[in-house]
């Protein structure tokens, strides 16, 4: 199946100038969802990681079935204030303002090999911040897997030191 | 494995008086995560649903692998402003203030059988709002599955018209 055929496009959502890629029709379609997970799992398996890191919240949808299939553990990458216990934080710039993400310290040990899984690679800001968090804790990035990549937005260039696999590309 | 042994407890998080159940050590443990997903999948399979509805964001972690295993589709239940296109909304009361959740209209057809999957059943406010949204669209609730149930908080009573299965219980 051509996965693009089940991804919706909404112009000017959530704001003017954004061509929003809606993955909800894909994940609601059992055949399309299975195909996406199977392709991503195959790549993740080759990267030989023991943990799958998943940015909140759409990364969870793809990362959780992959981790289940591989027998790997899951490490949520969350917005501030959601995680109890000791956390490490990373702030990164947005077009207007900034965001912060956090990981629990206890979940990553030095030397752990980790694959990052998300729905979308655009500017790469969130992914790069997640990479930095994982490396702060001594984790090794085995690679990045995304369903969609927006090729004109610079994410691959920003993350050029890392292996990246995306299933579907759009320019922006 | 006793799943409780890999659930962390943090008192007074995120605020005074809350005994927070931390599922992150469970999902980071491949054996525990597999056991939880397998048990939930077995129950979901018996409920014979074509769709799994998943409240944002921890519901995604359990609902996505279950949907993958069963060959079912996923319907995200999200906070306002996250979903493009036509949505239905439901507001519900919190201890202080209120929350709103949304579902895309296009994802549910009258007669669809749907299982709701989340990490936690406490007061049942979010679950009940999700049930109402699904029923507004003509969907049938086949049942509710949660990892954790806090039995003293009234969720099971509020949702007494529905089948509920939880894997682990605490009083509060």
Short mmCIF file of C-alpha atoms in Angstrom, two decimals:
data_model
loop_
_atom_site.label_atom_id
_atom_site.label_comp_id
_atom_site.label_asym_id
_atom_site.label_seq_id
_atom_site.Cartn_x
_atom_site.Cartn_y
_atom_site.Cartn_z
CA UNK A 1 0.00 0.00 0.00
CA UNK A 2 1.12 3.56 -0.74
CA UNK A 3 1.09 4.99 2.80
CA UNK A 4 0.66 8.53 1.44
CA UNK A 5 -2.79 7.53 0.22
CA UNK A 6 -4.00 7.26 3.83
CA UNK A 7 -2.29 10.38 5.19
CA UNK A 8 -4.64 13.39 5.24
CA UNK A 9 -3.41 16.87 4.31
CA UNK A 10 -4.97 19.92 5.97
CA UNK A 11 -3.74 23.29 4.76
CA UNK A 12 -3.32 26.11 7.31
CA UNK A 13 -3.67 23.83 10.35
CA UNK A 14 -2.97 24.46 13.19
CA UNK A 15 -2.02 27.89 11.80
CA UNK A 16 -1.69 29.82 8.52
CA UNK A 17 1.03 28.49 6.24
CA UNK A 18 1.29 25.00 7.74
CA UNK A 19 0.38 22.04 5.53
CA UNK A 20 -0.60 19.59 8.29
CA UNK A 21 -0.03 15.88 7.70
CA UNK A 22 -2.79 13.96 9.47
CA UNK A 23 -1.66 10.46 10.42
CA UNK A 24 -4.96 9.58 12.09
CA UNK A 25 -6.53 8.07 8.98
CA UNK A 26 -3.40 5.92 8.62
CA UNK A 27 -3.47 4.57 12.16
CA UNK A 28 -7.23 3.99 11.98
CA UNK A 29 -6.63 1.73 8.96
CA UNK A 30 -5.42 -1.66 10.28
CA UNK A 31 -3.60 -2.60 7.06
CA UNK A 32 -1.79 0.72 6.78
CA UNK A 33 -0.91 0.78 10.48
CA UNK A 34 0.47 -2.76 10.31
CA UNK A 35 2.53 -1.95 7.23
CA UNK A 36 4.02 1.16 8.85
CA UNK A 37 4.86 -0.67 12.09
CA UNK A 38 6.33 -3.65 10.24
CA UNK A 39 8.60 -1.43 8.11
CA UNK A 40 9.74 0.59 11.12
CA UNK A 41 10.30 -2.55 13.21
CA UNK A 42 12.49 -4.08 10.50
CA UNK A 43 14.74 -1.01 10.52
CA UNK A 44 14.79 -0.80 14.33
CA UNK A 45 15.74 -4.47 14.56
CA UNK A 46 18.74 -3.93 12.29
CA UNK A 47 19.87 -1.08 14.56
CA UNK A 48 20.09 -3.55 17.43
CA UNK A 49 18.88 -1.35 20.28
CA UNK A 50 17.65 -2.36 23.73
CA UNK A 51 15.51 0.76 24.22
CA UNK A 52 13.09 2.75 22.07
CA UNK A 53 12.77 6.45 23.04
CA UNK A 54 9.42 8.04 22.22
CA UNK A 55 8.69 11.77 22.17
CA UNK A 56 5.26 12.67 23.56
CA UNK A 57 2.71 12.01 22.25
CA UNK A 58 2.53 10.74 18.68
CA UNK A 59 5.89 9.01 18.97
CA UNK A 60 4.15 6.66 21.43
CA UNK A 61 1.82 5.33 18.71
CA UNK A 62 4.69 4.00 16.62
CA UNK A 63 7.37 3.39 19.24
CA UNK A 64 5.24 1.23 21.56
CA UNK A 65 4.35 -1.48 19.00
CA UNK A 66 7.96 -1.51 17.75
CA UNK A 67 9.29 -2.00 21.28
CA UNK A 68 6.75 -4.75 21.88
CA UNK A 69 7.74 -6.54 18.67
CA UNK A 70 11.46 -6.32 19.40
CA UNK A 71 11.30 -7.09 23.10
CA UNK A 72 12.84 -3.68 23.82
CA UNK A 73 12.01 -1.24 26.62
CA UNK A 74 10.36 2.17 26.18
CA UNK A 75 11.68 5.54 27.34
CA UNK A 76 9.14 8.39 27.17
CA UNK A 77 10.46 11.84 26.28
CA UNK A 78 7.96 14.20 27.90
CA UNK A 79 6.96 17.81 28.38
CA UNK A 80 8.12 19.35 31.68
CA UNK A 81 6.41 18.44 34.95
CA UNK A 82 4.99 15.10 33.78
CA UNK A 83 7.77 12.81 35.04
CA UNK A 84 8.37 12.06 38.73
CA UNK A 85 11.78 11.48 40.27
CA UNK A 86 15.11 12.69 38.92
CA UNK A 87 14.96 13.98 35.35
CA UNK A 88 17.31 15.55 32.84
CA UNK A 89 15.94 18.47 30.81
CA UNK A 90 16.78 20.07 27.48
CA UNK A 91 15.45 23.35 26.14
CA UNK A 92 15.29 24.04 22.42
CA UNK A 93 14.22 26.95 20.24
CA UNK A 94 11.00 27.13 18.28
CA UNK A 95 10.06 29.68 15.62
CA UNK A 96 8.51 31.73 18.44
CA UNK A 97 9.72 30.93 21.95
CA UNK A 98 11.11 27.65 23.19
CA UNK A 99 10.18 24.17 24.44
CA UNK A 100 11.64 21.90 27.08
CA UNK A 101 11.62 18.10 27.17
CA UNK A 102 12.58 15.67 29.91
CA UNK A 103 13.66 12.05 30.43
CA UNK A 104 13.82 10.15 33.73
CA UNK A 105 17.44 9.49 34.71
CA UNK A 106 16.73 6.00 35.98
CA UNK A 107 15.64 4.73 32.55
CA UNK A 108 18.98 5.08 30.72
CA UNK A 109 22.29 3.54 31.71
CA UNK A 110 25.63 4.45 30.11
CA UNK A 111 26.18 2.34 27.00
CA UNK A 112 22.49 1.60 26.34
CA UNK A 113 21.76 1.59 22.59
CA UNK A 114 18.63 3.57 21.82
CA UNK A 115 16.46 4.12 18.74
CA UNK A 116 14.34 7.28 18.65
CA UNK A 117 10.91 6.83 17.03
CA UNK A 118 8.52 9.65 16.14
CA UNK A 119 5.73 10.37 13.67
CA UNK A 120 7.37 13.37 12.01
CA UNK A 121 10.81 14.81 11.24
CA UNK A 122 10.47 18.50 10.31
CA UNK A 123 13.09 21.00 11.57
CA UNK A 124 14.50 18.29 13.82
CA UNK A 125 14.39 20.51 16.92
CA UNK A 126 12.60 18.03 19.15
CA UNK A 127 14.65 15.08 17.86
CA UNK A 128 17.94 16.91 18.41
CA UNK A 129 16.92 17.83 21.97
CA UNK A 130 15.99 14.20 22.64
CA UNK A 131 19.34 13.04 21.23
CA UNK A 132 21.16 15.46 23.56
CA UNK A 133 19.20 14.22 26.58
CA UNK A 134 20.02 10.60 25.81
CA UNK A 135 23.69 11.37 25.26
CA UNK A 136 23.81 13.39 28.52
CA UNK A 137 22.87 10.16 30.29
CA UNK A 138 25.54 8.18 28.44
CA UNK A 139 23.14 6.49 26.03
CA UNK A 140 24.19 5.76 22.45
CA UNK A 141 21.90 6.79 19.61
CA UNK A 142 21.56 3.78 17.29
CA UNK A 143 19.35 5.74 14.91
CA UNK A 144 16.17 7.72 14.29
CA UNK A 145 13.02 6.38 12.64
CA UNK A 146 10.07 8.53 11.60
CA UNK A 147 6.93 7.86 9.66
CA UNK A 148 7.04 11.19 7.80
CA UNK A 149 9.95 13.44 6.84
CA UNK A 150 9.48 17.01 5.56
CA UNK A 151 12.64 17.23 3.48
CA UNK A 152 12.83 21.02 3.00
CA UNK A 153 12.72 21.83 6.71
CA UNK A 154 16.29 20.90 7.58
CA UNK A 155 15.88 18.07 10.08
CA UNK A 156 18.18 15.66 8.25
CA UNK A 157 20.89 18.31 7.97
CA UNK A 158 20.63 19.20 11.69
CA UNK A 159 20.89 15.50 12.57
CA UNK A 160 23.49 14.62 9.94
CA UNK A 161 25.66 12.73 12.43
CA UNK A 162 22.90 10.15 12.97
CA UNK A 163 21.27 7.41 10.91
CA UNK A 164 17.73 8.47 9.91
CA UNK A 165 15.06 6.36 8.26
CA UNK A 166 11.68 7.79 7.23
CA UNK A 167 8.89 5.89 5.50
CA UNK A 168 7.21 8.76 3.65
CA UNK A 169 8.59 12.13 2.48
CA UNK A 170 7.00 15.46 1.58
CA UNK A 171 8.89 18.66 0.75
CA UNK A 172 7.22 20.64 3.59
CA UNK B 1 5.75 -11.35 37.10
CA UNK B 2 3.95 -9.24 39.68
CA UNK B 3 3.42 -6.06 37.64
CA UNK B 4 3.18 -3.96 40.82
CA UNK B 5 6.83 -4.72 41.49
CA UNK B 6 7.82 -2.57 38.48
CA UNK B 7 5.39 0.31 39.07
CA UNK B 8 7.01 3.20 40.93
CA UNK B 9 5.16 5.13 43.63
CA UNK B 10 5.90 8.82 44.18
CA UNK B 11 4.05 10.51 47.02
CA UNK B 12 2.87 14.11 46.55
CA UNK B 13 3.47 14.15 42.79
CA UNK B 14 2.47 16.14 40.80
CA UNK B 15 0.90 17.82 43.84
CA UNK B 16 0.38 17.37 47.57
CA UNK B 17 -1.80 14.40 48.49
CA UNK B 18 -1.43 12.49 45.22
CA UNK B 19 0.25 9.07 45.36
CA UNK B 20 1.53 8.97 41.78
CA UNK B 21 1.83 5.59 40.06
CA UNK B 22 4.80 5.70 37.71
CA UNK B 23 4.39 3.27 34.83
CA UNK B 24 7.67 4.25 33.20
CA UNK B 25 9.74 1.60 34.95
CA UNK B 26 7.18 -0.97 33.80
CA UNK B 27 7.28 0.03 30.13
CA UNK B 28 11.09 0.30 30.20
CA UNK B 29 11.21 -3.36 31.29
CA UNK B 30 10.68 -5.51 28.18
CA UNK B 31 9.32 -8.54 30.10
CA UNK B 32 6.87 -6.48 32.14
CA UNK B 33 5.73 -4.47 29.12
CA UNK B 34 5.19 -7.65 27.09
CA UNK B 35 3.23 -9.26 29.92
CA UNK B 36 0.97 -6.20 30.31
CA UNK B 37 0.32 -5.92 26.57
CA UNK B 38 -0.34 -9.65 26.23
CA UNK B 39 -2.87 -9.64 29.07
CA UNK B 40 -4.65 -6.55 27.74
CA UNK B 41 -4.64 -7.93 24.18
CA UNK B 42 -6.26 -11.17 25.34
CA UNK B 43 -9.12 -9.23 26.95
CA UNK B 44 -9.48 -6.87 23.98
CA UNK B 45 -9.63 -9.83 21.58
CA UNK B 46 -12.51 -11.37 23.52
CA UNK B 47 -14.39 -8.07 23.27
CA UNK B 48 -14.27 -8.40 19.48
CA UNK B 49 -13.76 -4.74 18.53
CA UNK B 50 -12.59 -3.26 15.24
CA UNK B 51 -11.21 -0.07 16.80
CA UNK B 52 -9.15 0.78 19.88
CA UNK B 53 -9.69 4.30 21.26
CA UNK B 54 -6.71 5.80 23.07
CA UNK B 55 -6.81 8.86 25.34
CA UNK B 56 -3.75 11.13 24.96
CA UNK B 57 -1.04 10.42 25.79
CA UNK B 58 -0.34 7.37 27.98
CA UNK B 59 -3.26 5.46 26.50
CA UNK B 60 -1.23 5.40 23.29
CA UNK B 61 1.51 3.29 24.89
CA UNK B 62 -0.86 0.40 25.61
CA UNK B 63 -3.51 0.88 22.93
CA UNK B 64 -1.13 0.98 19.96
CA UNK B 65 0.51 -2.45 20.52
CA UNK B 66 -2.91 -3.98 21.27
CA UNK B 67 -4.37 -2.59 18.01
CA UNK B 68 -1.33 -3.85 16.12
CA UNK B 69 -1.67 -7.34 17.61
CA UNK B 70 -5.40 -7.55 16.89
CA UNK B 71 -5.36 -5.98 13.44
CA UNK B 72 -7.63 -3.22 14.73
CA UNK B 73 -7.54 0.52 13.94
CA UNK B 74 -6.66 3.29 16.39
CA UNK B 75 -8.74 6.32 17.31
CA UNK B 76 -6.86 9.01 19.28
CA UNK B 77 -8.82 10.93 21.92
CA UNK B 78 -7.01 14.25 22.15
CA UNK B 79 -6.85 17.59 23.91
CA UNK B 80 -8.52 20.47 22.04
CA UNK B 81 -6.88 22.02 18.99
CA UNK B 82 -4.73 19.02 18.10
CA UNK B 83 -7.02 17.35 15.55
CA UNK B 84 -7.69 18.78 12.08
CA UNK B 85 -11.01 18.48 10.25
CA UNK B 86 -14.42 17.93 11.82
CA UNK B 87 -14.30 16.90 15.47
CA UNK B 88 -16.74 16.17 18.27
CA UNK B 89 -15.90 17.57 21.71
CA UNK B 90 -16.83 16.73 25.26
CA UNK B 91 -16.14 18.82 28.35
CA UNK B 92 -15.85 17.24 31.79
CA UNK B 93 -15.27 18.47 35.31
CA UNK B 94 -12.05 18.18 37.26
CA UNK B 95 -11.49 18.82 40.95
CA UNK B 96 -10.60 22.39 39.97
CA UNK B 97 -11.84 23.55 36.57
CA UNK B 98 -12.59 21.39 33.55
CA UNK B 99 -11.04 19.59 30.59
CA UNK B 100 -12.17 19.04 27.02
CA UNK B 101 -11.35 16.10 24.75
CA UNK B 102 -11.96 15.58 21.04
CA UNK B 103 -12.28 12.82 18.44
CA UNK B 104 -12.26 13.19 14.65
CA UNK B 105 -15.72 12.47 13.22
CA UNK B 106 -14.34 10.62 10.21
CA UNK B 107 -12.78 7.87 12.32
CA UNK B 108 -15.95 6.35 13.78
CA UNK B 109 -18.93 5.00 11.85
CA UNK B 110 -22.26 4.07 13.46
CA UNK B 111 -22.10 0.49 14.70
CA UNK B 112 -18.32 0.32 15.08
CA UNK B 113 -17.34 -1.71 18.16
CA UNK B 114 -14.68 0.09 20.18
CA UNK B 115 -12.48 -0.80 23.14
CA UNK B 116 -11.09 2.08 25.20
CA UNK B 117 -7.54 1.53 26.49
CA UNK B 118 -5.76 3.74 29.01
CA UNK B 119 -3.04 3.48 31.62
CA UNK B 120 -5.16 4.51 34.60
CA UNK B 121 -8.76 4.46 35.83
CA UNK B 122 -9.15 6.89 38.73
CA UNK B 123 -12.32 9.02 38.98
CA UNK B 124 -13.28 7.90 35.48
CA UNK B 125 -13.86 11.47 34.26
CA UNK B 126 -11.74 11.19 31.13
CA UNK B 127 -13.00 7.69 30.33
CA UNK B 128 -16.65 8.73 30.71
CA UNK B 129 -16.09 11.74 28.43
CA UNK B 130 -14.45 9.47 25.84
CA UNK B 131 -17.37 7.02 26.08
CA UNK B 132 -19.82 9.87 25.46
CA UNK B 133 -17.86 11.09 22.43
CA UNK B 134 -17.83 7.62 20.90
CA UNK B 135 -21.53 7.10 21.52
CA UNK B 136 -22.32 10.55 20.05
CA UNK B 137 -20.82 9.26 16.81
CA UNK B 138 -22.86 6.05 16.96
CA UNK B 139 -19.99 3.85 18.11
CA UNK B 140 -20.60 0.96 20.53
CA UNK B 141 -18.40 0.60 23.60
CA UNK B 142 -17.26 -3.01 23.75
CA UNK B 143 -15.36 -2.39 26.99
CA UNK B 144 -12.66 -0.50 28.85
CA UNK B 145 -9.19 -1.82 29.64
CA UNK B 146 -6.69 -0.11 31.92
CA UNK B 147 -3.36 -1.08 33.34
CA UNK B 148 -4.07 0.42 36.78
CA UNK B 149 -7.32 1.01 38.65
CA UNK B 150 -7.54 3.17 41.80
CA UNK B 151 -10.51 1.47 43.39
CA UNK B 152 -11.46 4.12 45.96
CA UNK B 153 -11.80 6.94 43.43
CA UNK B 154 -15.14 5.95 41.95
CA UNK B 155 -14.30 5.26 38.30
CA UNK B 156 -15.90 1.80 38.22
CA UNK B 157 -19.09 3.14 39.78
CA UNK B 158 -19.29 6.05 37.31
CA UNK B 159 -18.80 3.62 34.41
CA UNK B 160 -20.96 0.83 35.87
CA UNK B 161 -22.84 0.31 32.58
CA UNK B 162 -19.65 -0.82 30.88
CA UNK B 163 -17.31 -3.80 31.06
CA UNK B 164 -14.04 -2.79 32.75
CA UNK B 165 -10.86 -4.83 33.04
CA UNK B 166 -7.81 -3.57 34.94
CA UNK B 167 -4.55 -5.45 35.45
CA UNK B 168 -3.41 -3.92 38.73
CA UNK B 169 -5.38 -2.24 41.52
CA UNK B 170 -4.51 0.19 44.30
CA UNK B 171 -6.96 1.81 46.69
CA UNK B 172 -5.97 5.36 45.64
#
